Coordinates of N, CA and C in Angstrom, one line a residue:
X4 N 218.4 -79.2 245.6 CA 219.5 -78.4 246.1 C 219.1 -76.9 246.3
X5 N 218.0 -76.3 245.2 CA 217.8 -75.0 245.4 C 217.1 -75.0 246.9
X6 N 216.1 -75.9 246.9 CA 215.1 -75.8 248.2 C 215.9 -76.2 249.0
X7 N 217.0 -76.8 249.6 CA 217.6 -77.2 250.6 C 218.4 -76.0 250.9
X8 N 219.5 -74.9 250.2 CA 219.7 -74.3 250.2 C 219.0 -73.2 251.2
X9 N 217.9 -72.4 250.4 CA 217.3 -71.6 250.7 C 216.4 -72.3 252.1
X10 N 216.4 -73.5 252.4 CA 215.7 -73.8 253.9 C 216.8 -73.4 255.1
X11 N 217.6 -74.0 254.2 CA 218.9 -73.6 255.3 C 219.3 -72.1 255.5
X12 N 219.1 -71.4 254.6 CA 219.2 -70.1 255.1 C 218.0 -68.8 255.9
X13 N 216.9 -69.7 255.6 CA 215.4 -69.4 256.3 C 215.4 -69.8 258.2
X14 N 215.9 -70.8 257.9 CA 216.8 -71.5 259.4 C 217.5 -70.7 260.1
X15 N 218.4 -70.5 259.7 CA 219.7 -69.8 259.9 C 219.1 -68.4 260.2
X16 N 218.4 -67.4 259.6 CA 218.3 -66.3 260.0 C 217.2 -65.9 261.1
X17 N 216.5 -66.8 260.8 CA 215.3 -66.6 262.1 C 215.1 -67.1 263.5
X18 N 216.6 -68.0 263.3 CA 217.1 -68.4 264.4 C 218.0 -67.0 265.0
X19 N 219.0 -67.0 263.9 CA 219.5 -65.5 264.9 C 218.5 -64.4 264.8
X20 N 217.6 -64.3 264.5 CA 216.8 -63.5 264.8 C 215.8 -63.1 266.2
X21 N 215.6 -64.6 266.5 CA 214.8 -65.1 267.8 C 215.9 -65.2 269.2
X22 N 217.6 -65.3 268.7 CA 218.7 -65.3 269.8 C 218.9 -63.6 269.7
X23 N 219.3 -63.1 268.7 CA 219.5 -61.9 269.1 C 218.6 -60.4 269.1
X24 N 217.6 -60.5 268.9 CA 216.9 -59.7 268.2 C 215.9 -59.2 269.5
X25 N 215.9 -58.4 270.4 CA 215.4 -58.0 271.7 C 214.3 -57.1 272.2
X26 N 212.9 -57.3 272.5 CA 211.9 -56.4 272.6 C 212.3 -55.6 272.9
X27 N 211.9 -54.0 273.3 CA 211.9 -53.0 273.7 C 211.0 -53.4 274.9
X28 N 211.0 -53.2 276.1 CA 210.1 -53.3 277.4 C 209.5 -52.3 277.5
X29 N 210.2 -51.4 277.3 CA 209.8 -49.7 277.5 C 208.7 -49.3 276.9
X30 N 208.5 -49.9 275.7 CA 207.1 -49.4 275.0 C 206.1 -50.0 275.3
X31 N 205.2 -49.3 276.2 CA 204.0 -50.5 276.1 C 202.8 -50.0 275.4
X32 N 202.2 -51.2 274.6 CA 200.8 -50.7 274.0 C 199.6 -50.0 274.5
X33 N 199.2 -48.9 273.8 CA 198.4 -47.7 274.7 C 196.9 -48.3 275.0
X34 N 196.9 -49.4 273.8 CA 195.5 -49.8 273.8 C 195.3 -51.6 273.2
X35 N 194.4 -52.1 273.6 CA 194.7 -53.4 273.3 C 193.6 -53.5 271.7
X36 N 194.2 -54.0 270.6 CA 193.5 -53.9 269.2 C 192.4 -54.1 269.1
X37 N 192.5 -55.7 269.5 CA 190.8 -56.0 269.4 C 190.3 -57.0 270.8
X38 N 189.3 -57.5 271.0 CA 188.6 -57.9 272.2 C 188.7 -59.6 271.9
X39 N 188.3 -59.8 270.4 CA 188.0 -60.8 270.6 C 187.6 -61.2 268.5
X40 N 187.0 -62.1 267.9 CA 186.6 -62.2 266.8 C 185.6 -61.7 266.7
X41 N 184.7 -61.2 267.8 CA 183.4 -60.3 267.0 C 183.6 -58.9 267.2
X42 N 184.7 -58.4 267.6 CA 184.8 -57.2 267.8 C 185.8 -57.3 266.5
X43 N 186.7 -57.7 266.3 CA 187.7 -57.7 265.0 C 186.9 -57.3 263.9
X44 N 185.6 -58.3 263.6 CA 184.8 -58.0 262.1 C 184.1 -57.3 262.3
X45 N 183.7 -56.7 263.4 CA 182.9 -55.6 263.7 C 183.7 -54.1 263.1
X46 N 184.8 -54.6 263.9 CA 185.7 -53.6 263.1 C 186.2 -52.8 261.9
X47 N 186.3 -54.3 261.1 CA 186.7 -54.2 260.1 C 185.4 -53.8 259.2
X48 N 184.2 -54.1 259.4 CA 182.7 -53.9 258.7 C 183.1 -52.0 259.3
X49 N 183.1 -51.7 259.7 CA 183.6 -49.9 260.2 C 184.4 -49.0 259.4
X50 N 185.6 -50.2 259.3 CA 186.7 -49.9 258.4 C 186.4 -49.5 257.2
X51 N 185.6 -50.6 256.3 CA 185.2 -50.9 255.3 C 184.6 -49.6 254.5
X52 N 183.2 -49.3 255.5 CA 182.0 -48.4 255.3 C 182.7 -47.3 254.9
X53 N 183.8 -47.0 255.5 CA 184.5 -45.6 255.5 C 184.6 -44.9 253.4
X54 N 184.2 -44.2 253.3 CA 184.1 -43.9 251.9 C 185.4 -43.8 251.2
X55 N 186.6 -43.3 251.7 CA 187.5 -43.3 251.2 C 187.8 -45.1 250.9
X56 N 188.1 -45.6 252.0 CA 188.8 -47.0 252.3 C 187.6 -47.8 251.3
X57 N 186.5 -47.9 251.0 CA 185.6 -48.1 250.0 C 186.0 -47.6 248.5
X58 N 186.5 -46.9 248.7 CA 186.8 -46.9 246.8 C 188.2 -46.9 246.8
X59 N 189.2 -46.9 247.6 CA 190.1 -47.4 247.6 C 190.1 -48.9 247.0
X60 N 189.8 -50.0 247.8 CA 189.2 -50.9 247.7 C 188.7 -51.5 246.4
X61 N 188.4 -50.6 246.1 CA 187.1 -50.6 244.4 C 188.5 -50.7 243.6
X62 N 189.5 -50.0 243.5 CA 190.6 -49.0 243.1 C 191.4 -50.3 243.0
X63 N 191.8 -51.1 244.1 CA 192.8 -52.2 243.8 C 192.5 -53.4 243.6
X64 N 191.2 -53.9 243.6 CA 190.6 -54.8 243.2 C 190.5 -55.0 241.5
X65 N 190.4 -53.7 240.8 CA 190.2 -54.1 239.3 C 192.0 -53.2 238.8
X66 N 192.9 -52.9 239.5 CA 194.2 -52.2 239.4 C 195.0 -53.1 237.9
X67 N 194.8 -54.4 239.0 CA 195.5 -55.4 237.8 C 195.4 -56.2 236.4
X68 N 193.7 -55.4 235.9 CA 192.8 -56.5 235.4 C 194.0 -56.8 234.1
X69 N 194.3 -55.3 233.8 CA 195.4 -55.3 232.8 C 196.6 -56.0 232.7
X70 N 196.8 -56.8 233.6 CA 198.0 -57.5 233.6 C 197.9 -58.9 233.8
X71 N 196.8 -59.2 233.6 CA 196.2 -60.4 234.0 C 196.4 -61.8 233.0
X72 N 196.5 -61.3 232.0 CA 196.8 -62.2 231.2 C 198.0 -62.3 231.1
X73 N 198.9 -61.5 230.6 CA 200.5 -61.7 230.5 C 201.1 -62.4 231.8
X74 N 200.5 -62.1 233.3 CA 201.3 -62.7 234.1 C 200.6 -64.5 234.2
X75 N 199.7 -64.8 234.4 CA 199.2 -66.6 234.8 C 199.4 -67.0 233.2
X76 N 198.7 -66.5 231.8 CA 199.1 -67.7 230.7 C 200.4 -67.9 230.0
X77 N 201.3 -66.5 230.2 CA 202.7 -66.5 229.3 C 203.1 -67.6 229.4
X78 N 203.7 -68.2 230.6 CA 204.6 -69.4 231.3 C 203.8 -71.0 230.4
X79 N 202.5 -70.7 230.5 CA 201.8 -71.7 230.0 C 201.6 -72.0 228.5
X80 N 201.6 -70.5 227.9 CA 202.1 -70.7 226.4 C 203.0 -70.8 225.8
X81 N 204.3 -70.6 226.8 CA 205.6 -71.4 226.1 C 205.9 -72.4 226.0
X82 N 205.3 -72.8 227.6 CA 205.3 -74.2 227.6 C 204.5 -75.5 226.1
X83 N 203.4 -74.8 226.6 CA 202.9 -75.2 225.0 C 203.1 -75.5 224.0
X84 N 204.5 -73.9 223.6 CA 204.9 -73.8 222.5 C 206.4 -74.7 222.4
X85 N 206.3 -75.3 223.4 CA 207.6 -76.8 223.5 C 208.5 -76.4 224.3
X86 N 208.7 -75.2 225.1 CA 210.0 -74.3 225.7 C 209.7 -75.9 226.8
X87 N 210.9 -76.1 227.4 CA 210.6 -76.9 228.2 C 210.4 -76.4 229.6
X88 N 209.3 -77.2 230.6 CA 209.5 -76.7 231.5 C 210.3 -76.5 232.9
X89 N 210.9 -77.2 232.8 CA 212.6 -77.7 233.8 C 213.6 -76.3 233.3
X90 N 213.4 -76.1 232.0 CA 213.8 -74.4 231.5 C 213.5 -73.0 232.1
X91 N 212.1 -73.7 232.1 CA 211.3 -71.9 232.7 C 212.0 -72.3 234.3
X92 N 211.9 -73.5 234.9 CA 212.0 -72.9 236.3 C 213.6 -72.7 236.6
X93 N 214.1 -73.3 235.5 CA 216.1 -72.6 236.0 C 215.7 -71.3 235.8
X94 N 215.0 -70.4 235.1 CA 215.1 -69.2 234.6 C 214.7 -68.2 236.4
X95 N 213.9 -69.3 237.2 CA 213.5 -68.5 238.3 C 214.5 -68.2 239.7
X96 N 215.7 -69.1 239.3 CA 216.9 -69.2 240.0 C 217.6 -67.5 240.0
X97 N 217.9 -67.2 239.2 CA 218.5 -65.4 239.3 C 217.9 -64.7 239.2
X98 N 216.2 -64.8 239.0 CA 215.2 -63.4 239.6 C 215.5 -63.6 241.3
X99 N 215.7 -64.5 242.1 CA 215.6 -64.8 243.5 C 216.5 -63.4 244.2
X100 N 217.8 -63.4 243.4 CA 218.5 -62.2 244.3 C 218.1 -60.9 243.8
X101 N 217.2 -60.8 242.3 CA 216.7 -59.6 241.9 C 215.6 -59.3 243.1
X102 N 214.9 -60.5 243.3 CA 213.3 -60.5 244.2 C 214.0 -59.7 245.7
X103 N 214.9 -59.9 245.9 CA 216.0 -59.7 247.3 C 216.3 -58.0 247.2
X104 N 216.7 -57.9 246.1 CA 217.4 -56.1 246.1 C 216.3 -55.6 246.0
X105 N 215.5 -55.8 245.2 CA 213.9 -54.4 244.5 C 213.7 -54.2 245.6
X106 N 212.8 -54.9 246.6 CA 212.3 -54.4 247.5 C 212.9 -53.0 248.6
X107 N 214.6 -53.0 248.3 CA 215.3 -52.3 249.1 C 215.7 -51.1 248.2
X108 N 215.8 -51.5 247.0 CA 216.2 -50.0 246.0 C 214.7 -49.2 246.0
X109 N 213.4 -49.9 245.7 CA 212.2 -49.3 245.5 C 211.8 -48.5 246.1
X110 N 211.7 -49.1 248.0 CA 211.6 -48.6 249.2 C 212.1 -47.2 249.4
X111 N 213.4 -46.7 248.8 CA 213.6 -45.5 249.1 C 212.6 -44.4 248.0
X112 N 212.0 -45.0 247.4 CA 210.8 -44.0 246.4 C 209.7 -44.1 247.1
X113 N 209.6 -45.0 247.7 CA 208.1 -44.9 248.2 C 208.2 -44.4 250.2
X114 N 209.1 -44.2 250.5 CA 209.3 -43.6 251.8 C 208.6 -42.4 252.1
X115 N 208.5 -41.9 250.9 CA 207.7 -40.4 251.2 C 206.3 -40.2 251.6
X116 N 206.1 -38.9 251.1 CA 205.0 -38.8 251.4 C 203.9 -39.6 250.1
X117 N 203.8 -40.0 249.4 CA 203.1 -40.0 248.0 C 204.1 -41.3 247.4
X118 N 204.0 -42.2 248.8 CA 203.9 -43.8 247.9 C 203.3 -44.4 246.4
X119 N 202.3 -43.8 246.4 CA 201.3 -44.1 245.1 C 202.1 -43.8 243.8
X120 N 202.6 -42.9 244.1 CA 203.5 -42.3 242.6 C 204.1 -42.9 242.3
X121 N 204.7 -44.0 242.5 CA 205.8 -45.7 242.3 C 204.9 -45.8 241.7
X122 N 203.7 -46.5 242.3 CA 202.7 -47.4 241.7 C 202.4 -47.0 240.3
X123 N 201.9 -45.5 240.4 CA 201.3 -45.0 238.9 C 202.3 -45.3 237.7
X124 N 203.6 -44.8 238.1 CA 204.6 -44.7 237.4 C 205.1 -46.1 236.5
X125 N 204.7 -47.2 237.3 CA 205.3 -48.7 236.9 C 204.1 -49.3 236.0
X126 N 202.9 -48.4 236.2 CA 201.6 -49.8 235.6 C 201.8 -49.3 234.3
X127 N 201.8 -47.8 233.4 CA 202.2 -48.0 232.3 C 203.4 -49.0 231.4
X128 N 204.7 -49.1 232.2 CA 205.8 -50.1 231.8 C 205.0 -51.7 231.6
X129 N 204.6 -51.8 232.9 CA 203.8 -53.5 233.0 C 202.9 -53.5 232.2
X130 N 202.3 -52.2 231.6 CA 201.2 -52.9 230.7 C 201.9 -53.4 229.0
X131 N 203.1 -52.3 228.9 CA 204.0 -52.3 227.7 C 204.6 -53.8 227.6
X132 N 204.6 -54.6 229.1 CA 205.5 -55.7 229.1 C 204.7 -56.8 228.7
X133 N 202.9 -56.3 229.0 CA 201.9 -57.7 228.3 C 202.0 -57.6 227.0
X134 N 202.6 -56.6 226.7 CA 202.5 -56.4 224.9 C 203.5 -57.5 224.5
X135 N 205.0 -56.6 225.0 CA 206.0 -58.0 225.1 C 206.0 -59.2 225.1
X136 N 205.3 -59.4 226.2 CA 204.9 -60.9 226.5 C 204.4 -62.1 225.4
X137 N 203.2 -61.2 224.9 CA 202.4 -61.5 223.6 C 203.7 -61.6 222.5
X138 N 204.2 -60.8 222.1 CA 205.1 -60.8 221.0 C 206.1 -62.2 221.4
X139 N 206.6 -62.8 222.3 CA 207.4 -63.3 223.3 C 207.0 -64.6 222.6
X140 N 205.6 -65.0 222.8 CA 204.8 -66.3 222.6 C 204.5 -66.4 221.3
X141 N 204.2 -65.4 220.6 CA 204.2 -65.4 218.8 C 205.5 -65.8 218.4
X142 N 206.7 -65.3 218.9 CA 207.9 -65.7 218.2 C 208.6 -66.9 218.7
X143 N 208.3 -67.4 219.9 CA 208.8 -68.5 219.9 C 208.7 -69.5 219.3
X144 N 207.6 -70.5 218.2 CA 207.6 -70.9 217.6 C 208.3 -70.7 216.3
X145 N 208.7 -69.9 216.2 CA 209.5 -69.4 215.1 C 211.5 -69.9 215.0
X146 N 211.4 -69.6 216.5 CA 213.4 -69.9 216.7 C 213.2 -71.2 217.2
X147 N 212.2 -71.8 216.9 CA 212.3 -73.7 217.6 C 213.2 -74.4 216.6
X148 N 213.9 -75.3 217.2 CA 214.9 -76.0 215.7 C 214.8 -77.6 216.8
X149 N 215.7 -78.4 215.5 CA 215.1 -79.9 216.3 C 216.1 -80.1 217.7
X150 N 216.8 -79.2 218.0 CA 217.7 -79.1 218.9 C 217.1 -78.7 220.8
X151 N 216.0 -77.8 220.2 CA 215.2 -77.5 221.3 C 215.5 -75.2 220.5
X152 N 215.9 -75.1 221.7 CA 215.8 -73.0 221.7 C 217.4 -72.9 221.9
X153 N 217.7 -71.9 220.8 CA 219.0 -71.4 221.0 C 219.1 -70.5 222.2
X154 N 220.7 -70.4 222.2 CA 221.0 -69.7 223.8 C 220.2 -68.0 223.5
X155 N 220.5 -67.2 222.9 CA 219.9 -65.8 222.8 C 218.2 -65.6 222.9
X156 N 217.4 -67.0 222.7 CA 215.7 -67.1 223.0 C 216.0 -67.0 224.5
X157 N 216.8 -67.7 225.3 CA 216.4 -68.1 227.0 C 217.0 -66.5 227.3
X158 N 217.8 -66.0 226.8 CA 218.0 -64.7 227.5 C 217.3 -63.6 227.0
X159 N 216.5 -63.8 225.8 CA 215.4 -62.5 226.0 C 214.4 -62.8 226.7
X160 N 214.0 -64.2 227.4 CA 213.3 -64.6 227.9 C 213.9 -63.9 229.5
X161 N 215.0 -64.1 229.9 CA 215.2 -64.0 230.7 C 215.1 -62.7 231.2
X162 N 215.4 -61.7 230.0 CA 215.2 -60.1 229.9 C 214.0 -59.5 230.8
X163 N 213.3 -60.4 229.9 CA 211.7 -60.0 229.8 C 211.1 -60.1 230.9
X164 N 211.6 -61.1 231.5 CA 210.9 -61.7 233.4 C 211.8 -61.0 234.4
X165 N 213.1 -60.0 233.7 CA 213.9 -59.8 235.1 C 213.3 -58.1 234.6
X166 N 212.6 -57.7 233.7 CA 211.8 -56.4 233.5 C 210.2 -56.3 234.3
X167 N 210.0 -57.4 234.1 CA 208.3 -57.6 234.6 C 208.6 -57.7 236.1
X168 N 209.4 -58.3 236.4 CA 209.7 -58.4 237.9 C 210.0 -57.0 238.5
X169 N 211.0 -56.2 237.7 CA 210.9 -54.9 237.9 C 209.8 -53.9 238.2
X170 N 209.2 -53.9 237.3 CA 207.4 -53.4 237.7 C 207.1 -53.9 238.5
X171 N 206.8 -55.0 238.5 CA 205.7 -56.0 240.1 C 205.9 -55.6 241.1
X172 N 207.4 -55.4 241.5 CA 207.8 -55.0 242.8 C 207.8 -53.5 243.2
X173 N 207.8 -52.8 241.8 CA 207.9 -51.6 242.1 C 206.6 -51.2 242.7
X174 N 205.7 -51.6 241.8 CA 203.3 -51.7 242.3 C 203.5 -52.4 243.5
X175 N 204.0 -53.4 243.8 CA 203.8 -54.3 245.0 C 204.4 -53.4 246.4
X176 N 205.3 -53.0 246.6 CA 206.1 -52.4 247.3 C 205.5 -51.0 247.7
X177 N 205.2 -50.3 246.7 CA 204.4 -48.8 246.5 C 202.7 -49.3 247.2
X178 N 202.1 -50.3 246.9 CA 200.7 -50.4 247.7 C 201.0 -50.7 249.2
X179 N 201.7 -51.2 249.4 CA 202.6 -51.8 251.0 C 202.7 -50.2 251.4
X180 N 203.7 -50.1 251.1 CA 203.8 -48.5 251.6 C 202.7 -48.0 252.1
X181 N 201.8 -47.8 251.1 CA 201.0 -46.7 251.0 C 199.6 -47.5 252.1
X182 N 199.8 -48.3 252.4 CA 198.7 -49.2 253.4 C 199.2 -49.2 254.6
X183 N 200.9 -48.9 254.8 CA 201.4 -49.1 255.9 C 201.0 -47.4 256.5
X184 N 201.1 -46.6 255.7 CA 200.6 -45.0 255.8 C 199.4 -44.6 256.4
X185 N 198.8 -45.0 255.4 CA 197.2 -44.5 256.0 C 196.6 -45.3 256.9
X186 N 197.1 -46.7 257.4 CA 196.3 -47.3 258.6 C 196.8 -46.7 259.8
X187 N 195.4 -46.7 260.8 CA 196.2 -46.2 262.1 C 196.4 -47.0 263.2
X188 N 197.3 -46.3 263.3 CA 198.1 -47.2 264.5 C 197.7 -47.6 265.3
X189 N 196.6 -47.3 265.8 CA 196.2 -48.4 266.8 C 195.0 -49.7 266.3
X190 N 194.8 -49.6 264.8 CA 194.6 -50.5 264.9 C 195.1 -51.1 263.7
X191 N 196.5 -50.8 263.8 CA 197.4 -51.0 262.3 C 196.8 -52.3 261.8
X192 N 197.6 -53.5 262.5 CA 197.3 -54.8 262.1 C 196.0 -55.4 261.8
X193 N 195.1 -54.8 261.8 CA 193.8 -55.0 261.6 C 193.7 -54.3 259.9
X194 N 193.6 -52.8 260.4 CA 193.7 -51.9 259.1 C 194.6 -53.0 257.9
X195 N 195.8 -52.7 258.5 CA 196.8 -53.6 257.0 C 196.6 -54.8 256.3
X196 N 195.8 -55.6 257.4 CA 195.2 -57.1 256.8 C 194.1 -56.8 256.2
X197 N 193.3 -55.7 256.7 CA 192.6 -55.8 255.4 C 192.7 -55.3 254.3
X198 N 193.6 -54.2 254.3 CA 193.9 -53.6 252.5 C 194.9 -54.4 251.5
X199 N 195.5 -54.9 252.7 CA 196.7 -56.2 252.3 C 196.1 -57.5 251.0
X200 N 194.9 -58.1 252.3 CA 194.4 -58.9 251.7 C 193.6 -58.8 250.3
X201 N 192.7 -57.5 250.2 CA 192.0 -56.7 249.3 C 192.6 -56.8 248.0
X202 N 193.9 -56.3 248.1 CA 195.3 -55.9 247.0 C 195.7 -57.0 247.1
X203 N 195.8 -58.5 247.6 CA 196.4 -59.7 246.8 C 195.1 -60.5 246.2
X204 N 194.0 -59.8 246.7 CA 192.8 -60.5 245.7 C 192.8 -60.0 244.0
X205 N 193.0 -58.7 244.9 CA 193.1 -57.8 243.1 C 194.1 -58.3 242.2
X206 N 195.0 -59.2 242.8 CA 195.9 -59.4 241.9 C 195.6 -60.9 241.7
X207 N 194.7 -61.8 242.4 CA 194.3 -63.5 242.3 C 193.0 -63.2 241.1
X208 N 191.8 -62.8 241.3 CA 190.8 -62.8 240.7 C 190.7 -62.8 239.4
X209 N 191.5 -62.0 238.8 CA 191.7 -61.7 237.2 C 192.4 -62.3 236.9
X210 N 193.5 -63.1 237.5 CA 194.2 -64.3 236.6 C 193.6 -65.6 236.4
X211 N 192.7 -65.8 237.3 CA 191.7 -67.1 237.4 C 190.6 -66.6 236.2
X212 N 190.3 -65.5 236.3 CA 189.3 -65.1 235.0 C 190.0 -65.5 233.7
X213 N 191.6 -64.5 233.7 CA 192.3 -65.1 232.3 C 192.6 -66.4 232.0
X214 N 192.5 -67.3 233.0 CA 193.2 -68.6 232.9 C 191.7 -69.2 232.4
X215 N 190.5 -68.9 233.0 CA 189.3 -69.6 232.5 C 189.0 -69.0 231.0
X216 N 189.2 -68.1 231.1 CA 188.6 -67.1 229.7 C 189.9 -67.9 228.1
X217 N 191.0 -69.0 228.6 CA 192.1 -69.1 227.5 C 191.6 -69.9 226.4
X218 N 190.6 -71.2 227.0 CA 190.1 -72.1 226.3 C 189.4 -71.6 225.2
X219 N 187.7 -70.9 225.8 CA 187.0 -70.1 224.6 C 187.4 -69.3 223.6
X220 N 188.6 -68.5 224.1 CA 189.4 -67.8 223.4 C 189.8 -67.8 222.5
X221 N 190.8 -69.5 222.4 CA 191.1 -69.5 221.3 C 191.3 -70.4 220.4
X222 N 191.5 -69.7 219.2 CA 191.2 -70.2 218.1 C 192.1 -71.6 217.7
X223 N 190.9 -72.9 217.5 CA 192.1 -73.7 216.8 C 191.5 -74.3 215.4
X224 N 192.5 -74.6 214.5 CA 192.0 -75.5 213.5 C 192.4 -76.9 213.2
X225 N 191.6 -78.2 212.5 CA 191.7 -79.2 212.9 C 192.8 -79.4 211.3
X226 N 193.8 -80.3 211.4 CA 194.6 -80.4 210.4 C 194.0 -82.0 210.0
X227 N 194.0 -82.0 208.5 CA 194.0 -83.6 207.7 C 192.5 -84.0 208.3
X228 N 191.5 -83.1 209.1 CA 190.0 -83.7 208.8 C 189.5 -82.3 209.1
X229 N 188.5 -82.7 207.6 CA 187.9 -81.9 206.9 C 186.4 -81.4 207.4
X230 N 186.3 -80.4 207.5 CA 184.3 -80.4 208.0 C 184.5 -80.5 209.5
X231 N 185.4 -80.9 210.3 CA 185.8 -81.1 211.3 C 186.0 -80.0 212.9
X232 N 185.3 -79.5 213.6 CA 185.9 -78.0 214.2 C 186.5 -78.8 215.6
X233 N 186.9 -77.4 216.2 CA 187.7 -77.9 217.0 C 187.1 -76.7 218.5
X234 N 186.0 -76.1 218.1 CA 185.4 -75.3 219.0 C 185.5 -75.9 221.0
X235 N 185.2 -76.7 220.9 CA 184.9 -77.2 222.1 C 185.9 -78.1 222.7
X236 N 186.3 -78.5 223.9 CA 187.2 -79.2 224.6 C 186.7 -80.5 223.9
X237 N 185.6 -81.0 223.9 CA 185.0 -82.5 223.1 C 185.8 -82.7 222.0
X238 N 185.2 -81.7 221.0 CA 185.5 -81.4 219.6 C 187.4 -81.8 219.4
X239 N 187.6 -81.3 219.7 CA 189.2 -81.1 219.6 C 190.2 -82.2 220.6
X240 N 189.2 -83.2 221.1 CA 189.5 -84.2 222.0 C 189.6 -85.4 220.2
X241 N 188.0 -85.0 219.8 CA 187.9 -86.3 218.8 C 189.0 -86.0 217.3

């Protein structure tokens, strides 16, 4: 019902969008972007070299290492910890119209001149919320009863992801800005795809590190056999 919903309204708007929604004829492009695919990466290898756009680059690639854990294993350690999962995903039903407003309340902070200042301002809260997170996954084991999780667990839970979503969008929205800024316009869509792309790696790379890095991590002990470790995926299989 959720996905049927929401296809139907994906439908619905980009259809009136494609009926009513009308070029400008008047403007015409002063220059054509690129030639062809070897002139594109030629390009972009230009772009790149540039010293600023080079540590830029450097800058949003390791931005998120900090948040890397709290966002890809949380979901996975509750689960773990018996939260069911048909639970976590009702819980993603009312961030949808949060995901809908941030972008438009944010937007007016980052219009200015000095987009970045969102960004800075939100990564101390998001790092406060990995703390959270952690605390989040320690105590749920704790409020488990043979019933499953009482109602006040799903709503600090729910607290907790409609706060982190808070931050995300605030960093997410504030790098957008600030990419939409400094590329130039004539060869915006080139420029934006690549700092675009750069800053969704920064945010893929380090969750694939935390998601590999969970196993070695951590600690388990084996119950009712003795002498027995549980170090290794083998080990803890026997």
């Amino acid at each position: 019902d959720f996905l049927f919903f929401w296809g139907a309204v994906f439908l619905i708007t980009t259809t009136l969008v494609a009926l009513l929604k009308k070029e400008n004829k008047e403007l015409t492009p002063t220059k054509e972007e690129t030639k062809g695919i070897t002139d594109t990466y030629r390009l972009l290898f230009s772009i790149v070299k540039m010293p600023a756009v080079l540590t830029f680059c450097l800058l949003i690639l390791t931005a998120k290492v900090g948040f890397s854990a709290a966002d890809a294993v949380t979901g996975l350690k509750l689960v773990e910890e018996g939260v069911p999962k048909e639970h976590l995903a009702l819980l993603a039903v009312p961030m949808v119209p949060l995901q809908i407003i941030l972008p438009l309340i944010i937007s007016k902070y980052t219009a200015g001149p000095q987009p970045l200042n969102t960004f800075y301002k939100a990564m101390p809260f998001r790092l406060l919320l990995g703390l959270e997170f952690a605390f989040l996954v320690w105590w749920t084991p704790k409020v488990k009863h043979e019933g499953g999780f009482p109602v006040y667990y799903y709503v600090v839970v729910l607290l907790s992801y409609a706060l982190h979503q808070i931050t995300l969008y605030s960093m997410y929205v504030a790098i957008m800005a600030f990419n939409a800024k400094v590329s130039d316009p004539l060869i915006g869509g080139t420029y934006m795809t690549l700092l675009n792309t750069v800053s969704n790696l920064g945010g893929n790379w380090p969750s694939t590190v935390a998601l590999w890095l969970v196993d070695p991590l951590t600690v388990k002990e084996c119950a009712g056999a003795q002498e027995q470790t549980c170090g290794t995926t083998a080990a803890a299989e026997v």
